[in-house]
């Protein structure tokens, strides 16, 4: 049985040779102490930066989603409204609510009638109604 080398001697038992010169760190007892770098402040700063970036992007997406849902609701409302004409792309139309007739689309401007005005809309080339108020 081979005699165990002292702890301060760097000996590779598998290859049976001394390998202190091959190590990427100092291995003798007079070598400087190896202390890991404290990266806590670096992590905390970068976590805050990343969280800010993610929150900013989330807020932008949320705002875009809310605008898209509002546009969906208006389009749904207009396409389910009553009107007796074929809307022309690029023209402005007005949405009203009447107690008896319900919701209807009209060419008449809000200052020319006394119905409950819901908004003015323009039909774009994609056949999507865009609020212009």
PDB file of C-alpha atoms in Angstrom:
ATOM      1  CA  UNK A   1       0.000   0.000   0.000  1.00  0.00           C
ATOM      2  CA  UNK A   2       1.343   3.419  -0.991  1.00  0.00           C
ATOM      3  CA  UNK A   3       2.148   5.908   1.704  1.00  0.00           C
ATOM      4  CA  UNK A   4      -0.168   8.943   1.672  1.00  0.00           C
ATOM      5  CA  UNK A   5       1.577  12.219   0.865  1.00  0.00           C
ATOM      6  CA  UNK A   6       1.190  15.184   3.215  1.00  0.00           C
ATOM      7  CA  UNK A   7      -1.628  17.649   2.463  1.00  0.00           C
ATOM      8  CA  UNK A   8       0.717  20.412   1.306  1.00  0.00           C
ATOM      9  CA  UNK A   9       2.203  18.159  -1.411  1.00  0.00           C
ATOM     10  CA  UNK A  10       0.266  18.226  -4.683  1.00  0.00           C
ATOM     11  CA  UNK A  11       0.343  14.699  -5.986  1.00  0.00           C
ATOM     12  CA  UNK A  12      -2.059  13.175  -8.499  1.00  0.00           C
ATOM     13  CA  UNK A  13      -2.615   9.614  -7.322  1.00  0.00           C
ATOM     14  CA  UNK A  14      -4.327   8.517 -10.554  1.00  0.00           C
ATOM     15  CA  UNK A  15      -1.396   9.529 -12.749  1.00  0.00           C
ATOM     16  CA  UNK A  16       1.124   9.056  -9.943  1.00  0.00           C
ATOM     17  CA  UNK A  17       2.990  12.294 -10.491  1.00  0.00           C
ATOM     18  CA  UNK A  18       3.407  15.730  -8.966  1.00  0.00           C
ATOM     19  CA  UNK A  19       1.286  18.309 -10.760  1.00  0.00           C
ATOM     20  CA  UNK A  20       1.577  21.561  -8.781  1.00  0.00           C
ATOM     21  CA  UNK A  21       2.967  23.350 -11.844  1.00  0.00           C
ATOM     22  CA  UNK A  22      -0.115  22.411 -13.903  1.00  0.00           C
ATOM     23  CA  UNK A  23      -2.721  23.844 -11.526  1.00  0.00           C
ATOM     24  CA  UNK A  24      -4.345  27.178 -12.440  1.00  0.00           C
ATOM     25  CA  UNK A  25      -3.881  28.388  -8.853  1.00  0.00           C
ATOM     26  CA  UNK A  26      -1.077  28.503  -6.332  1.00  0.00           C
ATOM     27  CA  UNK A  27      -0.878  25.372  -4.208  1.00  0.00           C
ATOM     28  CA  UNK A  28       1.927  25.875  -1.731  1.00  0.00           C
ATOM     29  CA  UNK A  29       1.475  26.989   1.862  1.00  0.00           C
ATOM     30  CA  UNK A  30       3.082  30.393   1.184  1.00  0.00           C
ATOM     31  CA  UNK A  31       0.643  31.219  -1.634  1.00  0.00           C
ATOM     32  CA  UNK A  32      -1.890  34.009  -1.180  1.00  0.00           C
ATOM     33  CA  UNK A  33      -5.263  33.037   0.181  1.00  0.00           C
ATOM     34  CA  UNK A  34      -7.904  32.338  -2.467  1.00  0.00           C
ATOM     35  CA  UNK A  35     -11.046  34.272  -1.656  1.00  0.00           C
ATOM     36  CA  UNK A  36     -14.089  34.292  -3.905  1.00  0.00           C
ATOM     37  CA  UNK A  37     -15.137  37.680  -5.224  1.00  0.00           C
ATOM     38  CA  UNK A  38     -18.286  39.084  -3.616  1.00  0.00           C
ATOM     39  CA  UNK A  39     -20.677  39.580  -6.513  1.00  0.00           C
ATOM     40  CA  UNK A  40     -23.733  40.386  -4.409  1.00  0.00           C
ATOM     41  CA  UNK A  41     -23.780  44.104  -5.274  1.00  0.00           C
ATOM     42  CA  UNK A  42     -23.199  43.328  -8.960  1.00  0.00           C
ATOM     43  CA  UNK A  43     -26.104  40.857  -8.936  1.00  0.00           C
ATOM     44  CA  UNK A  44     -28.402  43.278  -7.081  1.00  0.00           C
ATOM     45  CA  UNK A  45     -27.648  46.144  -9.502  1.00  0.00           C
ATOM     46  CA  UNK A  46     -28.214  43.980 -12.549  1.00  0.00           C
ATOM     47  CA  UNK A  47     -31.349  42.369 -11.144  1.00  0.00           C
ATOM     48  CA  UNK A  48     -32.790  45.853 -10.661  1.00  0.00           C
ATOM     49  CA  UNK A  49     -31.845  46.856 -14.221  1.00  0.00           C
ATOM     50  CA  UNK A  50     -33.302  43.683 -15.728  1.00  0.00           C
ATOM     51  CA  UNK A  51     -36.475  43.967 -13.644  1.00  0.00           C
ATOM     52  CA  UNK A  52     -36.863  47.581 -14.817  1.00  0.00           C
ATOM     53  CA  UNK A  53     -36.431  46.543 -18.470  1.00  0.00           C
ATOM     54  CA  UNK A  54     -38.940  43.719 -18.109  1.00  0.00           C
ATOM     55  CA  UNK A  55     -41.473  45.938 -16.305  1.00  0.00           C
ATOM     56  CA  UNK A  56     -41.094  48.648 -18.960  1.00  0.00           C
ATOM     57  CA  UNK A  57     -41.681  46.132 -21.739  1.00  0.00           C
ATOM     58  CA  UNK A  58     -44.609  44.588 -19.820  1.00  0.00           C
ATOM     59  CA  UNK A  59     -46.209  48.019 -19.330  1.00  0.00           C
ATOM     60  CA  UNK A  60     -45.816  48.793 -23.052  1.00  0.00           C
ATOM     61  CA  UNK A  61     -47.351  45.441 -24.014  1.00  0.00           C
ATOM     62  CA  UNK A  62     -50.168  45.934 -21.522  1.00  0.00           C
ATOM     63  CA  UNK A  63     -50.912  49.393 -22.924  1.00  0.00           C
ATOM     64  CA  UNK A  64     -50.853  48.022 -26.487  1.00  0.00           C
ATOM     65  CA  UNK A  65     -53.135  45.144 -25.447  1.00  0.00           C
ATOM     66  CA  UNK A  66     -55.608  47.533 -23.820  1.00  0.00           C
ATOM     67  CA  UNK A  67     -55.650  49.728 -26.951  1.00  0.00           C
ATOM     68  CA  UNK A  68     -56.188  46.644 -29.114  1.00  0.00           C
ATOM     69  CA  UNK A  69     -59.041  45.443 -26.898  1.00  0.00           C
ATOM     70  CA  UNK A  70     -60.652  48.892 -27.020  1.00  0.00           C
ATOM     71  CA  UNK A  71     -60.375  48.834 -30.819  1.00  0.00           C
ATOM     72  CA  UNK A  72     -61.882  45.331 -30.843  1.00  0.00           C
ATOM     73  CA  UNK A  73     -64.794  46.468 -28.674  1.00  0.00           C
ATOM     74  CA  UNK A  74     -65.509  49.475 -30.904  1.00  0.00           C
ATOM     75  CA  UNK A  75     -65.315  47.364 -34.074  1.00  0.00           C
ATOM     76  CA  UNK A  76     -67.587  44.751 -32.547  1.00  0.00           C
ATOM     77  CA  UNK A  77     -70.025  47.455 -31.477  1.00  0.00           C
ATOM     78  CA  UNK A  78     -70.068  49.135 -34.901  1.00  0.00           C
ATOM     79  CA  UNK A  79     -70.365  45.917 -36.909  1.00  0.00           C
ATOM     80  CA  UNK A  80     -73.318  44.912 -34.706  1.00  0.00           C
ATOM     81  CA  UNK A  81     -74.915  48.369 -34.958  1.00  0.00           C
ATOM     82  CA  UNK A  82     -77.783  49.194 -37.267  1.00  0.00           C
ATOM     83  CA  UNK A  83     -77.109  51.110 -40.503  1.00  0.00           C
ATOM     84  CA  UNK A  84     -78.771  51.106 -43.892  1.00  0.00           C
ATOM     85  CA  UNK A  85     -75.862  52.121 -46.110  1.00  0.00           C
ATOM     86  CA  UNK A  86     -72.524  50.694 -47.174  1.00  0.00           C
ATOM     87  CA  UNK A  87     -69.730  52.607 -45.400  1.00  0.00           C
ATOM     88  CA  UNK A  88     -67.008  54.044 -47.641  1.00  0.00           C
ATOM     89  CA  UNK A  89     -63.346  53.614 -46.747  1.00  0.00           C
ATOM     90  CA  UNK A  90     -61.840  56.855 -45.454  1.00  0.00           C
ATOM     91  CA  UNK A  91     -65.150  58.492 -44.592  1.00  0.00           C
ATOM     92  CA  UNK A  92     -66.162  59.557 -41.086  1.00  0.00           C
ATOM     93  CA  UNK A  93     -69.269  58.134 -39.443  1.00  0.00           C
ATOM     94  CA  UNK A  94     -70.869  58.704 -36.057  1.00  0.00           C
ATOM     95  CA  UNK A  95     -72.131  56.128 -33.599  1.00  0.00           C
ATOM     96  CA  UNK A  96     -75.226  56.855 -31.517  1.00  0.00           C
ATOM     97  CA  UNK A  97     -77.457  55.111 -29.038  1.00  0.00           C
ATOM     98  CA  UNK A  98     -81.209  55.601 -29.138  1.00  0.00           C
ATOM     99  CA  UNK A  99     -83.533  54.430 -26.354  1.00  0.00           C
ATOM    100  CA  UNK A 100     -85.822  52.531 -28.725  1.00  0.00           C
ATOM    101  CA  UNK A 101     -83.670  51.828 -31.785  1.00  0.00           C
ATOM    102  CA  UNK A 102     -80.524  50.780 -29.937  1.00  0.00           C
ATOM    103  CA  UNK A 103     -77.059  51.482 -31.324  1.00  0.00           C
ATOM    104  CA  UNK A 104     -76.822  52.815 -34.871  1.00  0.00           C
ATOM    105  CA  UNK A 105     -74.251  54.309 -37.241  1.00  0.00           C
ATOM    106  CA  UNK A 106     -75.040  57.572 -38.978  1.00  0.00           C
ATOM    107  CA  UNK A 107     -73.675  60.190 -41.374  1.00  0.00           C
ATOM    108  CA  UNK A 108     -75.227  62.941 -39.246  1.00  0.00           C
ATOM    109  CA  UNK A 109     -72.714  64.872 -37.116  1.00  0.00           C
ATOM    110  CA  UNK A 110     -73.245  65.065 -33.328  1.00  0.00           C
ATOM    111  CA  UNK A 111     -73.982  68.814 -33.441  1.00  0.00           C
ATOM    112  CA  UNK A 112     -76.852  68.188 -35.903  1.00  0.00           C
ATOM    113  CA  UNK A 113     -78.875  65.795 -33.721  1.00  0.00           C
ATOM    114  CA  UNK A 114     -79.696  65.057 -30.089  1.00  0.00           C
ATOM    115  CA  UNK A 115     -79.051  61.305 -29.851  1.00  0.00           C
ATOM    116  CA  UNK A 116     -76.699  59.825 -27.269  1.00  0.00           C
ATOM    117  CA  UNK A 117     -73.325  60.222 -29.058  1.00  0.00           C
ATOM    118  CA  UNK A 118     -70.865  57.303 -28.633  1.00  0.00           C
ATOM    119  CA  UNK A 119     -68.042  58.452 -30.907  1.00  0.00           C
ATOM    120  CA  UNK A 120     -66.867  59.243 -34.415  1.00  0.00           C
ATOM    121  CA  UNK A 121     -65.123  56.595 -36.470  1.00  0.00           C
ATOM    122  CA  UNK A 122     -63.368  56.239 -39.807  1.00  0.00           C
ATOM    123  CA  UNK A 123     -63.316  53.035 -41.818  1.00  0.00           C
ATOM    124  CA  UNK A 124     -59.757  52.213 -42.935  1.00  0.00           C
ATOM    125  CA  UNK A 125     -58.652  50.144 -45.927  1.00  0.00           C
ATOM    126  CA  UNK A 126     -58.481  46.996 -43.751  1.00  0.00           C
ATOM    127  CA  UNK A 127     -62.204  47.433 -43.002  1.00  0.00           C
ATOM    128  CA  UNK A 128     -61.327  48.266 -39.424  1.00  0.00           C
ATOM    129  CA  UNK A 129     -63.079  51.111 -37.642  1.00  0.00           C
ATOM    130  CA  UNK A 130     -60.724  53.642 -36.068  1.00  0.00           C
ATOM    131  CA  UNK A 131     -61.929  56.059 -33.396  1.00  0.00           C
ATOM    132  CA  UNK A 132     -61.123  59.636 -34.323  1.00  0.00           C
ATOM    133  CA  UNK A 133     -62.404  61.576 -31.280  1.00  0.00           C
TER     134      UNK A 133
END
